[in-house]
mmCIF file of C-alpha atoms and ligand atoms in Angstrom:
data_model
loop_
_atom_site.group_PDB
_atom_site.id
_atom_site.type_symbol
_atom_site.label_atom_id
_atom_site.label_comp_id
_atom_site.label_asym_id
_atom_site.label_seq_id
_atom_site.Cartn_x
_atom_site.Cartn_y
_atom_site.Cartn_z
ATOM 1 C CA UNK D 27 114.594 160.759 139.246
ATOM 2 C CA UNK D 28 111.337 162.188 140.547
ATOM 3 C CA UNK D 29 111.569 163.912 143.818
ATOM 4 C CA UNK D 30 108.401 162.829 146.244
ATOM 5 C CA UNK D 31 108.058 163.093 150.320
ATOM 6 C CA UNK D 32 105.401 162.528 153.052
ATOM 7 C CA UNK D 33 105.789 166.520 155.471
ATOM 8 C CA UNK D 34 105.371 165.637 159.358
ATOM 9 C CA UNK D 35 105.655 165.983 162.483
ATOM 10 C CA UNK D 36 106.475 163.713 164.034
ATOM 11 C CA UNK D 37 107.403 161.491 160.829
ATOM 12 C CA UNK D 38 109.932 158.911 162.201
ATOM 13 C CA UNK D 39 107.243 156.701 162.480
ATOM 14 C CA UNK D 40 105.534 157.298 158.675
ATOM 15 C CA UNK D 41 105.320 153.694 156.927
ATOM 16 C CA UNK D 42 104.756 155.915 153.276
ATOM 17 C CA UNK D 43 108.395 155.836 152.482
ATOM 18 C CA UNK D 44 108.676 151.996 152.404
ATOM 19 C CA UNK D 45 105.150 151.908 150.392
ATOM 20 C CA UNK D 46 105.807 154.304 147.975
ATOM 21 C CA UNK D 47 109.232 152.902 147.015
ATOM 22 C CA UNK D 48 107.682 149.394 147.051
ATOM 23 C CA UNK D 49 105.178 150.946 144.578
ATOM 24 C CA UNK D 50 107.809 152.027 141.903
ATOM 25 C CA UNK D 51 109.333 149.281 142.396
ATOM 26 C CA UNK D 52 106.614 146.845 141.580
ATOM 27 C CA UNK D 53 105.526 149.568 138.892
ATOM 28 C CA UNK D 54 109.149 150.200 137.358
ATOM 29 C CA UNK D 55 108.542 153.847 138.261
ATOM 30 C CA UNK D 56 111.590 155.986 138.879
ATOM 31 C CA UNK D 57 111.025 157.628 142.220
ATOM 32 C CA UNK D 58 112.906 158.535 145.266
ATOM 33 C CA UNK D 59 110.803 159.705 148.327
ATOM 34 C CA UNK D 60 111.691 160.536 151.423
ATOM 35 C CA UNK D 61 110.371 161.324 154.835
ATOM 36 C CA UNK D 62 110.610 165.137 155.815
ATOM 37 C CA UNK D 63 110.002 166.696 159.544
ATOM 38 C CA UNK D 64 107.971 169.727 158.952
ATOM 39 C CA UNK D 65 108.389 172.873 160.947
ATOM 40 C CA UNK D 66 105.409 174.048 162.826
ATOM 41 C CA UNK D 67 106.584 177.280 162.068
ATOM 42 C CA UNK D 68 107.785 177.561 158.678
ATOM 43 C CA UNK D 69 105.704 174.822 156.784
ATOM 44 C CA UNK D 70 104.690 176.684 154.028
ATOM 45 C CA UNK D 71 108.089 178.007 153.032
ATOM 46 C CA UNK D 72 109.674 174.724 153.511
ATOM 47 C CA UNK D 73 106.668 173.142 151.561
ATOM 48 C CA UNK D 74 107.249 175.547 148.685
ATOM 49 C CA UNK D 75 111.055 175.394 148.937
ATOM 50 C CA UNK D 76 110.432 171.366 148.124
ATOM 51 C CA UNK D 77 108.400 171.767 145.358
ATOM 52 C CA UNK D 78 110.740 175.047 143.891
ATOM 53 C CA UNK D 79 113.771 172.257 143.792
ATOM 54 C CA UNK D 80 111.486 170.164 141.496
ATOM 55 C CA UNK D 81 109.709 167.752 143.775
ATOM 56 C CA UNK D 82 107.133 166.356 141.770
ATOM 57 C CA UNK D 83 104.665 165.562 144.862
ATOM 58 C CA UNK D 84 104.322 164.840 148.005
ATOM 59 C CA UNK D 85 101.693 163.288 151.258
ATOM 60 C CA UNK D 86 100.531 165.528 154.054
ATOM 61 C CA UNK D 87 99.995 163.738 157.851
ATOM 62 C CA UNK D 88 99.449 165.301 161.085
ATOM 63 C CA UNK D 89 99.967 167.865 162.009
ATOM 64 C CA UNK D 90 99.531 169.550 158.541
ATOM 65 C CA UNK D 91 96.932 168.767 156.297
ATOM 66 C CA UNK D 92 95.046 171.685 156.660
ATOM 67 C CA UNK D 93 97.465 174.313 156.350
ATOM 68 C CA UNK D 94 98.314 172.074 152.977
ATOM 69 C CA UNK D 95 94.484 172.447 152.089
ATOM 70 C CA UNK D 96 95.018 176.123 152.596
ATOM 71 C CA UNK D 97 98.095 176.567 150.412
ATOM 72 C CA UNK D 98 97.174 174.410 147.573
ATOM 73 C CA UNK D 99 95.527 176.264 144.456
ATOM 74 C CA UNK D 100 93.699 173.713 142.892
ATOM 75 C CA UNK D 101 91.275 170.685 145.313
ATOM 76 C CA UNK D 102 89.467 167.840 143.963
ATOM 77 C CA UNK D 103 86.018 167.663 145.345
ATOM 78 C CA UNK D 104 86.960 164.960 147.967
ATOM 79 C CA UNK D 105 89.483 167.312 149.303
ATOM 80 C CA UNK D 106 87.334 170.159 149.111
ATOM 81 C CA UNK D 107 84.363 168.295 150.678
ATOM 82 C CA UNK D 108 87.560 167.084 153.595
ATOM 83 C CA UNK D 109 88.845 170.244 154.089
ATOM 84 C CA UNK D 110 91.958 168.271 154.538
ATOM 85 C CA UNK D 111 94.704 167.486 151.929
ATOM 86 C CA UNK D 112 96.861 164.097 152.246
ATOM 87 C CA UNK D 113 98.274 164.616 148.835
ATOM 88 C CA UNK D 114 99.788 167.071 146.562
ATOM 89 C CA UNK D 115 100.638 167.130 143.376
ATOM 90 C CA UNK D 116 102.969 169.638 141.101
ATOM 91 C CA UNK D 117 100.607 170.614 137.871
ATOM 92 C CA UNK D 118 102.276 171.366 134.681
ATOM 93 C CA UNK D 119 101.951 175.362 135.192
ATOM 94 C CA UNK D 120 103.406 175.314 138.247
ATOM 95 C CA UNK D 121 100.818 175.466 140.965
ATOM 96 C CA UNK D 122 99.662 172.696 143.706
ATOM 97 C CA UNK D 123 96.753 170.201 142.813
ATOM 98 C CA UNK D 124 95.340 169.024 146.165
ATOM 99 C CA UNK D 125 93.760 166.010 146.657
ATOM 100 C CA UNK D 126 92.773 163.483 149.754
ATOM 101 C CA UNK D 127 92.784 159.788 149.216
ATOM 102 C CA UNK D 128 91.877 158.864 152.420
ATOM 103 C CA UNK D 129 87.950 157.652 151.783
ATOM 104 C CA UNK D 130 89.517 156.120 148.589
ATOM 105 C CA UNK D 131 91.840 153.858 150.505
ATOM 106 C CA UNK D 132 88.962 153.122 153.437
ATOM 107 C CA UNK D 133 86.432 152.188 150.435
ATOM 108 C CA UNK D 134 89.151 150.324 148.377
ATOM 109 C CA UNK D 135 90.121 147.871 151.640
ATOM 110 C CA UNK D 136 86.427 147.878 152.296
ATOM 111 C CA UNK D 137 85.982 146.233 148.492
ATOM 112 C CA UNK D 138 89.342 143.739 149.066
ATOM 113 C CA UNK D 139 87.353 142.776 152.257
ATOM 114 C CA UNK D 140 84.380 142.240 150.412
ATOM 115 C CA UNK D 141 82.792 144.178 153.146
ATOM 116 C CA UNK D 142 81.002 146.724 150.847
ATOM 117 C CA UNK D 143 77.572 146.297 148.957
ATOM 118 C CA UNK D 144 75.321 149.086 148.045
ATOM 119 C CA UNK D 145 72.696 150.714 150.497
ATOM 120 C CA UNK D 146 74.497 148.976 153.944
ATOM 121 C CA UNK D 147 73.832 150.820 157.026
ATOM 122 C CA UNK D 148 77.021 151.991 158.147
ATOM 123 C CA UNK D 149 77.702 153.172 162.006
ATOM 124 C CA UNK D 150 80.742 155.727 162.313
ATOM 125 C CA UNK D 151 82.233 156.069 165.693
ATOM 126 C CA UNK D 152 83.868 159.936 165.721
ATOM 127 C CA UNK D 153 83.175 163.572 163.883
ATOM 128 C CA UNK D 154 86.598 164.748 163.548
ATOM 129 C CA UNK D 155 89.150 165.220 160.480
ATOM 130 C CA UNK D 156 89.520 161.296 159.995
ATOM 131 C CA UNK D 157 85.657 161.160 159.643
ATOM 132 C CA UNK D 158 85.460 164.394 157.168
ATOM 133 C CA UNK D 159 87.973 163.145 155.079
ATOM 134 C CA UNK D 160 86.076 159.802 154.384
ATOM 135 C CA UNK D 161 82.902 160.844 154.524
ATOM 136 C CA UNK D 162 82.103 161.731 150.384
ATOM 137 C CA UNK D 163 83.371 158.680 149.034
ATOM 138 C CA UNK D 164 81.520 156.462 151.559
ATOM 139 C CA UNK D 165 78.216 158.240 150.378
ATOM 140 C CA UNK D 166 79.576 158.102 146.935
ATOM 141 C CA UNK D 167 79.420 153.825 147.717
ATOM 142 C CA UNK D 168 75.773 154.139 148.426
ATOM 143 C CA UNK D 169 76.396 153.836 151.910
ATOM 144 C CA UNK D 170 73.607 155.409 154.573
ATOM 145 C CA UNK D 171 75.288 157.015 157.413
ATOM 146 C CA UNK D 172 74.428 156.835 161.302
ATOM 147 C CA UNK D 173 77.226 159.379 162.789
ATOM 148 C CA UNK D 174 77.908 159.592 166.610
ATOM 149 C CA UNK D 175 80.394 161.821 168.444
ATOM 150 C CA UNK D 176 81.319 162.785 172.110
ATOM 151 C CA UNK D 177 80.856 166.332 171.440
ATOM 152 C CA UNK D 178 77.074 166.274 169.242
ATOM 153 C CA UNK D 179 77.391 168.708 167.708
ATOM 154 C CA UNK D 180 80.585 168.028 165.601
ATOM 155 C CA UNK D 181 78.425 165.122 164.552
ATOM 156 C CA UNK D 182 75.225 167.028 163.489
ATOM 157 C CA UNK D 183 77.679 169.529 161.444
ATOM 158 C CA UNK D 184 78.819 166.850 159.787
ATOM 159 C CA UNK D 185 75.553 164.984 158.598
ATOM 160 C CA UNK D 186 74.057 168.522 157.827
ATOM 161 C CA UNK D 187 77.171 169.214 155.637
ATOM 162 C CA UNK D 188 76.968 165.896 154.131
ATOM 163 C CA UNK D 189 73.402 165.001 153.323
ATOM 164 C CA UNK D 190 73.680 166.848 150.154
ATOM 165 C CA UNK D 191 76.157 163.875 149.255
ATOM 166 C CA UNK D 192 73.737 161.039 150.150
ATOM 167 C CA UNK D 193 71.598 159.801 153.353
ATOM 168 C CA UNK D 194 73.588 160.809 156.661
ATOM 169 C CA UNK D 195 72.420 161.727 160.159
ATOM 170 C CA UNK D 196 74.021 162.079 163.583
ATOM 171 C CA UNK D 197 73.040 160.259 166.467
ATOM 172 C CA UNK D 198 73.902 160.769 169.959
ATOM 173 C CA UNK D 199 76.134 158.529 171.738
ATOM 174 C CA UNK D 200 73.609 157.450 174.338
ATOM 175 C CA UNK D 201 70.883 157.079 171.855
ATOM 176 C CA UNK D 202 72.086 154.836 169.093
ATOM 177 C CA UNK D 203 69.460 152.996 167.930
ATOM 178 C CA UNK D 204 70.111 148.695 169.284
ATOM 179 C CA UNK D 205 69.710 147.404 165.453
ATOM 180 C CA UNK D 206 72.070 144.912 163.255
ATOM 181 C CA UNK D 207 74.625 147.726 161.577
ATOM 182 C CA UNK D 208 76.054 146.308 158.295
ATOM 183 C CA UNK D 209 79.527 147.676 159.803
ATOM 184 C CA UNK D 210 80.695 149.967 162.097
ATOM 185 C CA UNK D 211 83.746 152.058 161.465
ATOM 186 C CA UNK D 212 86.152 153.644 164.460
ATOM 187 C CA UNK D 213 86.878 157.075 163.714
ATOM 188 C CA UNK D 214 87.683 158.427 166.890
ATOM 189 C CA UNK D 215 91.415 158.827 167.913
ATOM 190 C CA UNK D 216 90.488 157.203 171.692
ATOM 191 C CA UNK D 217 92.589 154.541 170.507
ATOM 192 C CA UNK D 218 95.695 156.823 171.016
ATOM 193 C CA UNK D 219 95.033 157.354 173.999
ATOM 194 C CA UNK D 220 94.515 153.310 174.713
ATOM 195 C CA UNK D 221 90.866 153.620 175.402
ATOM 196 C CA UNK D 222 88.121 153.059 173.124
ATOM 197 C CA UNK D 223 84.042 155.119 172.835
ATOM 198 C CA UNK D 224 81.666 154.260 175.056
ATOM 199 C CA UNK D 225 79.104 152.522 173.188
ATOM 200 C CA UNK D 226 76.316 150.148 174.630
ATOM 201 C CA UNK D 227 77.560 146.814 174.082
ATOM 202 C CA UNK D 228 74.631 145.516 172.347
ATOM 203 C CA UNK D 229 75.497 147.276 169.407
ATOM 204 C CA UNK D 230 78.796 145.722 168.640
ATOM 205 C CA UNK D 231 77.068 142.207 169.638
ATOM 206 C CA UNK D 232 74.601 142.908 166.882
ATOM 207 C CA UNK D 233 77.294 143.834 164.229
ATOM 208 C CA UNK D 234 78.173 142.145 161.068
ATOM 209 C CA UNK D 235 81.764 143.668 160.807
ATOM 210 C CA UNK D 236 83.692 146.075 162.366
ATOM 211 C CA UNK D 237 86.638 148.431 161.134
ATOM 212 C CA UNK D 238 89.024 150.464 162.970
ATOM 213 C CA UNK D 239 90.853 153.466 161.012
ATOM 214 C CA UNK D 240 93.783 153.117 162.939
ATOM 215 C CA UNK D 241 96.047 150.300 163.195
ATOM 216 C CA UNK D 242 98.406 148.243 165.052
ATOM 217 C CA UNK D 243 100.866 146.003 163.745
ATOM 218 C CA UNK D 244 101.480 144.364 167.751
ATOM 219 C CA UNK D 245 98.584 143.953 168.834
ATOM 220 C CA UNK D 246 94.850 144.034 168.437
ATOM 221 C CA UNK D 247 93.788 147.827 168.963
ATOM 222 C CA UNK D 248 91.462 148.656 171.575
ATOM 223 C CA UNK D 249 88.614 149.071 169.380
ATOM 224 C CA UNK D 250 89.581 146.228 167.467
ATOM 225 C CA UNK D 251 90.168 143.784 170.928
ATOM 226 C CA UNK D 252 86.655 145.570 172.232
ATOM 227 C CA UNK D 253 84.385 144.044 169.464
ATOM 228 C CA UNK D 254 86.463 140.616 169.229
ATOM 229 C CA UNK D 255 85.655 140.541 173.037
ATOM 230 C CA UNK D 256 81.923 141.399 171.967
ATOM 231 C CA UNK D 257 81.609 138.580 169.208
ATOM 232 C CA UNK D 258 81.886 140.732 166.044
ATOM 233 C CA UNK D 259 82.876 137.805 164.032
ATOM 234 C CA UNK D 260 84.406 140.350 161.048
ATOM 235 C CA UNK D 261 87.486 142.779 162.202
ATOM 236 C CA UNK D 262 89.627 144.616 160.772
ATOM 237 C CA UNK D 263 92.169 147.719 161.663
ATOM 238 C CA UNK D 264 92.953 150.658 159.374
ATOM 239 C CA UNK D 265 96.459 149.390 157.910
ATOM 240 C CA UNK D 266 94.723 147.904 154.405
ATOM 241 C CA UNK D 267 93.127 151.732 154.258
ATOM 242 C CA UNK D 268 96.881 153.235 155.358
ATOM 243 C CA UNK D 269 98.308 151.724 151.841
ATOM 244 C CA UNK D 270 95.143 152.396 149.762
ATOM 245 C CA UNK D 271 95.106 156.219 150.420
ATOM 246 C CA UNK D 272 98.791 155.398 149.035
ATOM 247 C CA UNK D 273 98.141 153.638 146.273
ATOM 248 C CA UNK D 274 95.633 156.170 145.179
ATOM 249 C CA UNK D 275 98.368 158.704 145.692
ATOM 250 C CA UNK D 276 100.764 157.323 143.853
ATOM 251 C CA UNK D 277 98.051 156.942 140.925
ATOM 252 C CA UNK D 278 97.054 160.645 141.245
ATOM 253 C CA UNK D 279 101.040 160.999 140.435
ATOM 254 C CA UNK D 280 102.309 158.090 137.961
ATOM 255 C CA UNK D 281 98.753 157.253 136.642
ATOM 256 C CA UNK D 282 99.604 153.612 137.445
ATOM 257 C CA UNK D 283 97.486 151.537 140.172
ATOM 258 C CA UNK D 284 99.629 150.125 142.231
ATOM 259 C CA UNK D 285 98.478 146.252 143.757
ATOM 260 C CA UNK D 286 98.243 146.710 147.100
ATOM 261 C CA UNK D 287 98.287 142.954 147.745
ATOM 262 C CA UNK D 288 101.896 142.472 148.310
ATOM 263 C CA UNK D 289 102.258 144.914 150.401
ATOM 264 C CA UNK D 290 99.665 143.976 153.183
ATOM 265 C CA UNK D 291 102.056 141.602 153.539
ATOM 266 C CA UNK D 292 105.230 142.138 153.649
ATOM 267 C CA UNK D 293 105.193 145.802 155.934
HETATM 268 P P1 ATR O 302 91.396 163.088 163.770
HETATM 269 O O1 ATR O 302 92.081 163.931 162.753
HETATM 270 O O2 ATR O 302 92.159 161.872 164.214
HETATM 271 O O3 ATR O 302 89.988 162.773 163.400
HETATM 272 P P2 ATR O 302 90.297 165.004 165.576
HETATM 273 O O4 ATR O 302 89.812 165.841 164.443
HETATM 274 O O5 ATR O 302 90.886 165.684 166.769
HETATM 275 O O6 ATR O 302 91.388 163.972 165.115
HETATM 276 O O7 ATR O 302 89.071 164.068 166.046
HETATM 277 C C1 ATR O 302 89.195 163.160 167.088
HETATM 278 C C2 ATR O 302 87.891 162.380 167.227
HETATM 279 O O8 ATR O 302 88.045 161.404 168.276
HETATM 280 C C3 ATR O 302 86.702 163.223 167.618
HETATM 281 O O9 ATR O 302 85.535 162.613 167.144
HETATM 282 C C4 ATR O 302 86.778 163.157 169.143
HETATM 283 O O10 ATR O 302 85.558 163.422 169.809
HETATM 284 P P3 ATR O 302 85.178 164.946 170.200
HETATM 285 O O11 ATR O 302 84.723 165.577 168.917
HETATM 286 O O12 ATR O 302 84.107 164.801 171.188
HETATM 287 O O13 ATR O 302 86.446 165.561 170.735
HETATM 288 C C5 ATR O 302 87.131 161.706 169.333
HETATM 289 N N1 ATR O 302 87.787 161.459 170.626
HETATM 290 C C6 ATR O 302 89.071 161.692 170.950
HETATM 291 N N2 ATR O 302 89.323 161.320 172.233
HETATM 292 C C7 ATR O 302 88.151 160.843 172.726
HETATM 293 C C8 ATR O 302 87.753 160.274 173.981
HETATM 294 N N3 ATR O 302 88.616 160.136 174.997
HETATM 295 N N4 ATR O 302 86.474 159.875 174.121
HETATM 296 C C9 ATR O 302 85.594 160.004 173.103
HETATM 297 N N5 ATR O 302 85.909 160.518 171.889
HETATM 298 C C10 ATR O 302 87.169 160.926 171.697
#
């Protein structure tokens, strides 16, 4: 049976164990995969330990997915361009193929939502590693890109290190431009913290749609309950995007697409 894993820490609460062995199952794949607590400490050994008892592959979350970046031999370009690596993969000689499917899943749940046609002007709350990680294939969808941050500067980084991709600029927070945005994605982690960005109202009343990349399967999440309260007529949180970055995982391993469908459901 092949030997797969999502490395974290915490992990207790990682949904990719249920996913991923709803996956084979709907794909007839053998697969067993677990959930492992990585050490802060010895990560890397234990990572290479895994893959040295045959573990075929395995997902990355918080608080490691750069130091999997780092250890990895070969990237893919979206994992290069994210500096970041959700998913690894054992190649036939041996050595780590890293790749991260995170843009993948936000753009696949963006195209079951219908929610993504060609040259929209996208808004995207946050410049930190959820933003990075997206960032490529959302240019690669002919999106244009209007970045804000707390901190500026990570912003401006960003749309400088981007803008070879496609069209992407930073804004500051207090000077977003009041205009209709096609969507506007939450990026930001405020919603951890139970808060949400503070952005002038107007520009969530003017919205089309609105996504947040995290989720909540109680409740509305702040950002989420923040634009319902503004009128965004279109919300959605991040769980659709949580099982697409797995499903593209689990294609990057079996070479089978899982349907997500089912799933959306039943978790
Ligand atoms: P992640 O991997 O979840 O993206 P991160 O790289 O630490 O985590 O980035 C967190 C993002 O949420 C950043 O954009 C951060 O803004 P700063 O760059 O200014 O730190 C944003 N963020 C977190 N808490 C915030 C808060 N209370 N108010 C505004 N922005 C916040």
């Amino acid at each position: 049976m092949d030997k797969y894993a999502v490395w974290g820490n915490p992990i207790a609460q990682s949904k990719s164990p249920q996913i991923h062995r709803h996956f084979a199952q709907q794909t007839q794949q053998n697969l067993d995969y677990v959930a492992i607590l990585g050490d802060e400490e010895q990560f890397e050994q234990q990572l290479l330990d895994f893959f040295a008892q045959g573990a075929q592959g395995c997902n990355i979350t918080a608080p490691f997915k750069e130091r999997a970046f780092k250890l990895a031999q070969q990237h893919s370009e979206r994992c290069l361009s994210a500096e970041s690596c959700n998913t690894l993969k054992k190649l036939a000689d041996g050595t780590l193929f890293a790749d991260n499917t995170d843009g993948a899943g936000l753009v696949s749940d963006l195209q079951r939502l219908n929610w993504l046609k060609a040259n929209q002007n996208i808004l995207i709350l946050g410049a930190g590693g959820a933003t990075k990680g997206v960032l490529l294939p959302l240019l690669q969808a002919q999106q244009n890109i209007l970045i804000t941050n707390r901190t500026f500067s990570k912003a401006q980084e960003l749309a400088a290190k981007f803008s070879q991709y496609g069209n992407i600029q930073a804004v500051e927070l207090e000077h977003i431009p009041v205009q209709k945005f096609d969507l506007i994605i939450n990026a930001t982690s405020t919603g951890l913290q139970g808060k949400t960005l503070n952005i002038n109202p107007q520009i969530l009343q003017l919205a089309t749609a609105a996504y947040d990349m995290q989720y909540s399967k109680e409740s509305d999440t702040p950002f989420i309950a923040l634009c319902k309260q503004q009128g965004v007529k279109q919300t959605c949180d991040g769980f659709g995007m949580l099982v697409g970055q797995a499903a593209h995982a689990f294609y990057l391993w079996s070479g089978v697409m899982p349907d997500v469908e089912p799933l959306l459901m039943l978790v």
